[in-house]
Tab-separated table of C-alpha atoms in Angstrom:
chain	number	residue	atom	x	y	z
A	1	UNK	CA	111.097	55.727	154.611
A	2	UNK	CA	108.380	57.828	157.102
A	3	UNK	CA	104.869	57.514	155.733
A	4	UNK	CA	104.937	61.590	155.827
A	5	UNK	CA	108.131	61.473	153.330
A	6	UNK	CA	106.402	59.008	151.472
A	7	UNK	CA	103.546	60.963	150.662
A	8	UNK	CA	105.087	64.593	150.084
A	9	UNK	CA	106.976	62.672	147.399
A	10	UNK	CA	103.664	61.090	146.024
A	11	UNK	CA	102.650	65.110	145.906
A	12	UNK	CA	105.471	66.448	144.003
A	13	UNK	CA	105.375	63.375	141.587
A	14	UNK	CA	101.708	64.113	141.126
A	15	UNK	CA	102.126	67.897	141.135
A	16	UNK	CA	105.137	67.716	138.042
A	17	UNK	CA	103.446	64.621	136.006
A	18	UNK	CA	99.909	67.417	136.171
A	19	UNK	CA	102.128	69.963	135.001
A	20	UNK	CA	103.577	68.555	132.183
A	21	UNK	CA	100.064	66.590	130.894
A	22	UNK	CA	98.039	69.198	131.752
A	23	UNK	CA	98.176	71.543	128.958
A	24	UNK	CA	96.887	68.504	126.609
A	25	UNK	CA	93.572	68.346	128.120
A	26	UNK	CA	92.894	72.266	129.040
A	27	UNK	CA	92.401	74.403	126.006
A	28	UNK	CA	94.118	77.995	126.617
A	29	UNK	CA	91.338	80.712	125.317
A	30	UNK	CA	92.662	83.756	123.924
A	31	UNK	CA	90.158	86.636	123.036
A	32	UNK	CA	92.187	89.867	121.813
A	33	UNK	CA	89.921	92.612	120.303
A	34	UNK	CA	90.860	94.563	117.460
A	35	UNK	CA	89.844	97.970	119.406
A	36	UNK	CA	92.338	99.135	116.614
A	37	UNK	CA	90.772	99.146	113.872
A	38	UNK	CA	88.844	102.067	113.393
A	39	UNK	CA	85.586	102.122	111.598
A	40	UNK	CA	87.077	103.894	108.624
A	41	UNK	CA	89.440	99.944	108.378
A	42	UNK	CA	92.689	102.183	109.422
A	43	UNK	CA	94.910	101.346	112.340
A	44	UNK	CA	94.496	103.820	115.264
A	45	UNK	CA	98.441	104.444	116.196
A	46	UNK	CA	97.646	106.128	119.542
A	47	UNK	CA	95.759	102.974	120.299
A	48	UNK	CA	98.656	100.247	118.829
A	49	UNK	CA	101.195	102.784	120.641
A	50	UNK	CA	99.271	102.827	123.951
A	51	UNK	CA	99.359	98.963	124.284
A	52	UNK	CA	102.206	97.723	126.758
A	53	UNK	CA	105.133	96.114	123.999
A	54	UNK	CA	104.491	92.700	125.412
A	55	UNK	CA	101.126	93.046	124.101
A	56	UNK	CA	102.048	94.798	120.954
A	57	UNK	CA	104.138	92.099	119.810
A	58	UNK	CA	101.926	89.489	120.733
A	59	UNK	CA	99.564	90.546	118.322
A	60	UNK	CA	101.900	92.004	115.672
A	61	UNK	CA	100.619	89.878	112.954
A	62	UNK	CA	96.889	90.659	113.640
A	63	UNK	CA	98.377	94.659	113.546
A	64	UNK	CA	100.270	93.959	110.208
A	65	UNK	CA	97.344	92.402	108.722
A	66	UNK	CA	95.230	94.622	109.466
A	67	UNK	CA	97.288	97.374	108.141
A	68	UNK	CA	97.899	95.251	104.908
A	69	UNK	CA	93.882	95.485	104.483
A	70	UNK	CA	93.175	98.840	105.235
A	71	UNK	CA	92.006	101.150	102.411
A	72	UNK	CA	94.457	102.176	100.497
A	73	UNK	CA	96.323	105.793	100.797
A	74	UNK	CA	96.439	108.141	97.938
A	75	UNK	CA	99.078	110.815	97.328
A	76	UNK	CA	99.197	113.159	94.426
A	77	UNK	CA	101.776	115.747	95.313
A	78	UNK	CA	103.636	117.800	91.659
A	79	UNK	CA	107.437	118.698	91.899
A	80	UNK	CA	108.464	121.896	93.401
A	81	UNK	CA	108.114	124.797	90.859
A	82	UNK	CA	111.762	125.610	90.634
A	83	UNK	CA	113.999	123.361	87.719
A	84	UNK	CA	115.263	120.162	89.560
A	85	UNK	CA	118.035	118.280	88.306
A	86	UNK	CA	117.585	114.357	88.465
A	87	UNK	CA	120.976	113.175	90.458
A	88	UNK	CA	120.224	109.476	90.885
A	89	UNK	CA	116.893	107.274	90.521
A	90	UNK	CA	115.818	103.470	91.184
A	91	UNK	CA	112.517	101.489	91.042
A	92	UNK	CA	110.892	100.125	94.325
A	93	UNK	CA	111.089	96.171	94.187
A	94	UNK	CA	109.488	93.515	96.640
A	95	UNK	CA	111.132	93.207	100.365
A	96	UNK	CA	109.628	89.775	100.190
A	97	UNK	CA	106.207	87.604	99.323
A	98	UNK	CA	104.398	89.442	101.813
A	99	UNK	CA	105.538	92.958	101.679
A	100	UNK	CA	105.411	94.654	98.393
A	101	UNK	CA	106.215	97.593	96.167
A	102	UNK	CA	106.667	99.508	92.761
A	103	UNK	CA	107.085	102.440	90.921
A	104	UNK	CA	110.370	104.775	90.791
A	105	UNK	CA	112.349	106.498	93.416
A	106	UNK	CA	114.124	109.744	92.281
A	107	UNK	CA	116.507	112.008	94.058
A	108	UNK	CA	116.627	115.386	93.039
A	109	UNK	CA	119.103	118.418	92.778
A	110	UNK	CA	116.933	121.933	93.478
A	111	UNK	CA	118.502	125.064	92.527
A	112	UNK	CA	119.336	126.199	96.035
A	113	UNK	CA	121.573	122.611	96.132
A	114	UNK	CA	118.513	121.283	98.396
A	115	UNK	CA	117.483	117.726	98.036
A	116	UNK	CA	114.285	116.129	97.114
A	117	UNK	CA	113.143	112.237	97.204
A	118	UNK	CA	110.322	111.776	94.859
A	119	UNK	CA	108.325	108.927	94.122
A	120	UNK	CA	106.269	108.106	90.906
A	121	UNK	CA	103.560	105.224	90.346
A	122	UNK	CA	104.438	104.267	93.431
A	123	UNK	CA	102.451	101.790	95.726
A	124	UNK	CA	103.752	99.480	98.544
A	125	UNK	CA	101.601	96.926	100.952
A	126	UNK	CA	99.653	98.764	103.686
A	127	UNK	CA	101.526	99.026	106.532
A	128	UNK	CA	101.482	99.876	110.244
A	129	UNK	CA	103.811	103.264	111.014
A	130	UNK	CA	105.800	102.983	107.436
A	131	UNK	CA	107.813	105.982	107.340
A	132	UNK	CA	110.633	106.570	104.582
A	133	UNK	CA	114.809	106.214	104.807
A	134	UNK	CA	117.601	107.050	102.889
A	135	UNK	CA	119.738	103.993	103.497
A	136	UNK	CA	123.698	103.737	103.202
A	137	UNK	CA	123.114	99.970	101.776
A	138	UNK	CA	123.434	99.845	97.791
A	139	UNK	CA	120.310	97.028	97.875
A	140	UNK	CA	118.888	96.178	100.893
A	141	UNK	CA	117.610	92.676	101.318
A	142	UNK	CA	116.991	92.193	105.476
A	143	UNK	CA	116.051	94.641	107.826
A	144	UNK	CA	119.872	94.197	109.281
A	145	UNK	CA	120.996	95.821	105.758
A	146	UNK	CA	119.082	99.049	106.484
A	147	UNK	CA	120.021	99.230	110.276
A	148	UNK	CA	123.175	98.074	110.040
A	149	UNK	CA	124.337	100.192	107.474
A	150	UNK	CA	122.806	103.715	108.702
A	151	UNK	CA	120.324	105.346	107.247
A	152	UNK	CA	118.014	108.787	107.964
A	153	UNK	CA	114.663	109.447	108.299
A	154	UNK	CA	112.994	111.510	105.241
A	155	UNK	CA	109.640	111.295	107.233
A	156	UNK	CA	106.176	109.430	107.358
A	157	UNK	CA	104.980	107.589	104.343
A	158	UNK	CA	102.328	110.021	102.822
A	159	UNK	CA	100.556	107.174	100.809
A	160	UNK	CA	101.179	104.013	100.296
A	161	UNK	CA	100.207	104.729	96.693
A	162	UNK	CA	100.664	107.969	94.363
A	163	UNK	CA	103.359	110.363	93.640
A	164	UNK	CA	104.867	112.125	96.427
A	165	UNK	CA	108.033	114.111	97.475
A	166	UNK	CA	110.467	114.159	100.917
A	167	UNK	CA	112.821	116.781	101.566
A	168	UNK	CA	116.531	115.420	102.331
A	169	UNK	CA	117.481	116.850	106.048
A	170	UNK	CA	120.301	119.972	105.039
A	171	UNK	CA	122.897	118.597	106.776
A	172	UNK	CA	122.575	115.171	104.393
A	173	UNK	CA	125.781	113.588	102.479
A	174	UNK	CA	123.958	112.376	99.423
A	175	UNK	CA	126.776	110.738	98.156
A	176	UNK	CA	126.815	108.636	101.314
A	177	UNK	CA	123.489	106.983	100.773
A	178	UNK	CA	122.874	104.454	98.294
A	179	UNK	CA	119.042	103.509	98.314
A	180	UNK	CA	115.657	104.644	99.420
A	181	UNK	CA	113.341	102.024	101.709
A	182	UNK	CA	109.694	101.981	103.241
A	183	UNK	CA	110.546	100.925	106.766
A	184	UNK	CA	107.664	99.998	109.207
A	185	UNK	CA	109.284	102.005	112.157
A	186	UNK	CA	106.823	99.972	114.759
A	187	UNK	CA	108.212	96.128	113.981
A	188	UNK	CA	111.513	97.492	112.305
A	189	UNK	CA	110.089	95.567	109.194
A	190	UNK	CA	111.455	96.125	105.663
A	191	UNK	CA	108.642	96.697	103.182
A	192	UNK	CA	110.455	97.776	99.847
A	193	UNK	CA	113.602	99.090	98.842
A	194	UNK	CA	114.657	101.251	95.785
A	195	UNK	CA	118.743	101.334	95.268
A	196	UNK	CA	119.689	104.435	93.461
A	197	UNK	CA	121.551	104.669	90.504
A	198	UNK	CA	124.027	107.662	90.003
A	199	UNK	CA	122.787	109.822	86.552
A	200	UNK	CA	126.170	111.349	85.791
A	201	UNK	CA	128.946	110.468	82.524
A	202	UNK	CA	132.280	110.583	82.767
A	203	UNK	CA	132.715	114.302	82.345
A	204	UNK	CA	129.529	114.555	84.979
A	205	UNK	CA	127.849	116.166	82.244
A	206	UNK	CA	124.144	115.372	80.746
A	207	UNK	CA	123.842	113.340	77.222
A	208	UNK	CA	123.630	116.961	75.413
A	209	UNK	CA	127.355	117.551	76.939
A	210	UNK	CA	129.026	114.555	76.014
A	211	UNK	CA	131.962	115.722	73.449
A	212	UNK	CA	131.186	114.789	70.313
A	213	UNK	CA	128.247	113.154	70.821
A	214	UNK	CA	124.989	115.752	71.034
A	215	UNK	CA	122.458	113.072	69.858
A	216	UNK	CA	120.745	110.374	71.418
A	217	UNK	CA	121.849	106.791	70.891
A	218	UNK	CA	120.429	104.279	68.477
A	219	UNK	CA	120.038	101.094	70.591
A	220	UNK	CA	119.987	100.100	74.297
A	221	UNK	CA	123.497	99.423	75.036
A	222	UNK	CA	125.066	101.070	72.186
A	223	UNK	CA	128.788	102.151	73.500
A	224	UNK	CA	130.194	105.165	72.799
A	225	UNK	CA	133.929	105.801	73.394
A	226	UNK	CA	135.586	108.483	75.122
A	227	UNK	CA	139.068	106.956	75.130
A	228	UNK	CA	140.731	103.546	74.668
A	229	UNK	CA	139.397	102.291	78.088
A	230	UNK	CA	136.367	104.651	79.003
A	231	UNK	CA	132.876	104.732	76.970
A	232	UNK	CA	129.307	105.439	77.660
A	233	UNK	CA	126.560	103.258	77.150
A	234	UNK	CA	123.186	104.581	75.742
A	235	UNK	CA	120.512	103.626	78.195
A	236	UNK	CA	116.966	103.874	75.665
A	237	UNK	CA	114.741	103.434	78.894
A	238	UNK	CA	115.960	106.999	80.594
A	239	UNK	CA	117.610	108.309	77.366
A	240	UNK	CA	120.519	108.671	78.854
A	241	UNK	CA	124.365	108.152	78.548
A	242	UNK	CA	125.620	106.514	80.893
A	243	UNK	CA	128.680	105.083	82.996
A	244	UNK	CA	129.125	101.318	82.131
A	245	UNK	CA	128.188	100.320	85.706
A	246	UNK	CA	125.576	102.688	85.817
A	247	UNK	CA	124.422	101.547	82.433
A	248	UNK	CA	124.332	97.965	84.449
A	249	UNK	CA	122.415	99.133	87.051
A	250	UNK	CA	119.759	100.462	85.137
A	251	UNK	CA	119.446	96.902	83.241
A	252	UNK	CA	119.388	95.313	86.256
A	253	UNK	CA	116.611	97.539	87.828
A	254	UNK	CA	114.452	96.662	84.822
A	255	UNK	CA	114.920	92.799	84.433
A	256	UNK	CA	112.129	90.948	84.790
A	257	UNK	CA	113.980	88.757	87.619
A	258	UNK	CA	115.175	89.322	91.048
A	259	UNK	CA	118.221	92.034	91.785
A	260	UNK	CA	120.443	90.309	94.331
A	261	UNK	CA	122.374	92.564	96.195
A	262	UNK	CA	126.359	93.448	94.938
A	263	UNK	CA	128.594	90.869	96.803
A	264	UNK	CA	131.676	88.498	96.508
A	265	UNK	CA	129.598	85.513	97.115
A	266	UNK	CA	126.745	83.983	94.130
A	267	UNK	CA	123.739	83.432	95.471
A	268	UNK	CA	122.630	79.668	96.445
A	269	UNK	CA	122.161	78.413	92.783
A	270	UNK	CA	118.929	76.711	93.974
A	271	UNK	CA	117.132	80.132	95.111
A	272	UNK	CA	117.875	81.895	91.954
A	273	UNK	CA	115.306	82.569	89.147
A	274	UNK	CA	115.348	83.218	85.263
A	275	UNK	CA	116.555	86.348	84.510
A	276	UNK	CA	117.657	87.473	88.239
A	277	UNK	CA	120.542	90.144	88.076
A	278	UNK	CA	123.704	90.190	90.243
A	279	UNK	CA	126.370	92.444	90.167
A	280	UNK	CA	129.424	90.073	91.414
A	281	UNK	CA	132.440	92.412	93.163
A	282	UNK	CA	135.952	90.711	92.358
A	283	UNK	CA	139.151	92.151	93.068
A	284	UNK	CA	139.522	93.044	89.421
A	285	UNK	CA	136.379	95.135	89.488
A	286	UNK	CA	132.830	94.603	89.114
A	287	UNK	CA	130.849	92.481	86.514
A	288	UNK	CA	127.108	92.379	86.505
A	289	UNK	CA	126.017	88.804	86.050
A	290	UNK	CA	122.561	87.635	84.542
A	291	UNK	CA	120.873	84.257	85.326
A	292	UNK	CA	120.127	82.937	81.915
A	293	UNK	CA	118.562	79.511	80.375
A	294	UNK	CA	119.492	77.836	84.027
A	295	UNK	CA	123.036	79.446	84.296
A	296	UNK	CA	124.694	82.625	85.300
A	297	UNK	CA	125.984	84.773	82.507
A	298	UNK	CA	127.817	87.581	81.956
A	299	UNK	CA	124.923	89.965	80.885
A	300	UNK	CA	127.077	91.963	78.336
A	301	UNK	CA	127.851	88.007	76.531
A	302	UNK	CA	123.859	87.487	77.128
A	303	UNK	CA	122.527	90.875	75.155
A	304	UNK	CA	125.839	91.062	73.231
A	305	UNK	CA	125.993	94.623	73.554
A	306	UNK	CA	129.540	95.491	72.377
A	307	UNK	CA	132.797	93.842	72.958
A	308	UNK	CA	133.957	96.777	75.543
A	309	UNK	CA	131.398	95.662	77.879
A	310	UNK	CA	132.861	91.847	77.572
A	311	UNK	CA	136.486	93.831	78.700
A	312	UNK	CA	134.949	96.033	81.365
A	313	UNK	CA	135.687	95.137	84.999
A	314	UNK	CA	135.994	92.003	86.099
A	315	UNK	CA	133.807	90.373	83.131
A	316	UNK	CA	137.197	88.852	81.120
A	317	UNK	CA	137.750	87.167	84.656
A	318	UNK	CA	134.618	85.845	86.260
A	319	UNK	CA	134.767	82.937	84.664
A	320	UNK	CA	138.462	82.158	85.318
């Protein structure tokens, strides 16, 4: 071999072997400012917006963090003056260990057949560009549940703590959307979602309408029959009587453990905790399942509510 094709292949020998090693002897500085944070410790959009998105999402968890620290945002908005009518409500659990929330989500009925989306004790983990959606997803786990499903746009979040309302766009199917979500619009980040329950009986009529049955219920649970196969349940939480799945719902919203979202499938038996909820969808209907002393139950055999429940849906089958 030449002596000159001997030593340009010494050079690129030397040239890769430098390029490979290198980086574990030269330390790689990285300085970014957080020119974002104003002095107030809120995040200046127009300055988060203005960086190129290469940029943006190279620092997204500084941005997020700093958002999670900034002070917190009160709202203390009252309910439009005119009589609402409550059409369906949920409570606002945790999108994950990180992002956070609570209180109740309520959708209202206003005289003119507008829509309102209030909130009540409500407070979520600070957040960078959180706005709120009315999602077609029942219970939203993954931001792919709230994108992929559809969803609009009630507005900007207010306050990520306090009561507050959001007017439903006019031209809004209610009965097409399922659950209410903070969304940070700028990472496409779930923060917490609220599934809605429908408030409506059989007859679609309040507790005071019910035939034959103008006063309240004695116990959580208590069943009421309207025929051999339909009954109401009493729920003593929102004083209400209620569809048996709706009834179920409600429970579920209130346990102490997780609410998995409705599905064929259980989830993995190892992530589930004491006293998670999970409304299992069969062919034969739906049965709302309760993890229980280290095993799923049938929540209607678990509070022993009445024997309709144990008939209701799929619940005489799960177990098959």
């Amino acid at each position: 071999m030449k002596p000159l094709a001997i030593l340009v292949a010494i050079v690129v020998v030397l040239a890769a072997g430098w390029f490979f090693v290198s980086p574990l002897f030269i330390d790689e500085t990285v300085d970014e400012s957080l020119d974002f944070v104003l002095d107030s410790g809120r995040i200046d959009m127009e300055a988060v917006m203005s960086m190129p998105e290469t940029q943006r999402q190279s620092m997204k968890q500084s941005i997020m963090d700093a958002a999670a620290d900034a002070p917190d945002t009160t709202a203390a908005e009252a309910m439009p003056d005119a009589v609402p009518t409550v059409v369906a409500e949920g409570r606002f659990v945790d999108a994950d260990v990180i992002h956070k929330g609570s209180g109740r989500a309520l959708l209202y009925r206003l005289p003119d057949d507008s829509h309102v989306v209030r909130f009540e004790d409500f407070r979520t983990t600070n957040g960078p560009a959180l706005v709120v959606y009315l999602a077609r997803h029942p219970s939203p786990s993954s931001a792919a549940d709230v994108t992929d499903g559809g969803f609009v746009k009630l507005g900007d979040l207010k306050g990520n703590v306090g009561n507050q309302n959001y007017r439903v766009p006019d031209a809004t199917d209610i009965s097409e959307y399922n659950s209410v979500v903070i969304w940070c619009e700028l990472f496409g980040v779930l923060f917490s979602p609220a599934a809605l329950m429908r408030i409506e009986t059989l007859a679609g009529a309040g507790a005071a309408d019910v035939p034959g049955k103008t006063t309240p219920g004695e116990r959580d649970g208590q069943v009421y029959r309207l025929s051999e196969s339909n009954f109401l349940a009493w729920d003593a939480e929102r004083e209400r009587w209620l569809e048996p799945e709706a009834f179920w719902r409600s429970f579920a919203a209130r346990s102490e453990g997780r609410q998995w979202p409705a599905g064929s499938e259980y989830p993995p038996f190892a992530d589930v905790g004491e006293h998670d909820t999970f409304l299992v969808q069969t062919d034969k209907g739906p049965c709302l399942m309760h993890f229980f002393h280290g095993r799923w139950r049938r929540a209607n055999d678990v509070w022993r509510w009445d024997d309709a429940f144990n008939r209701y849906g799929a619940c005489p089958y799960v177990f098959d």
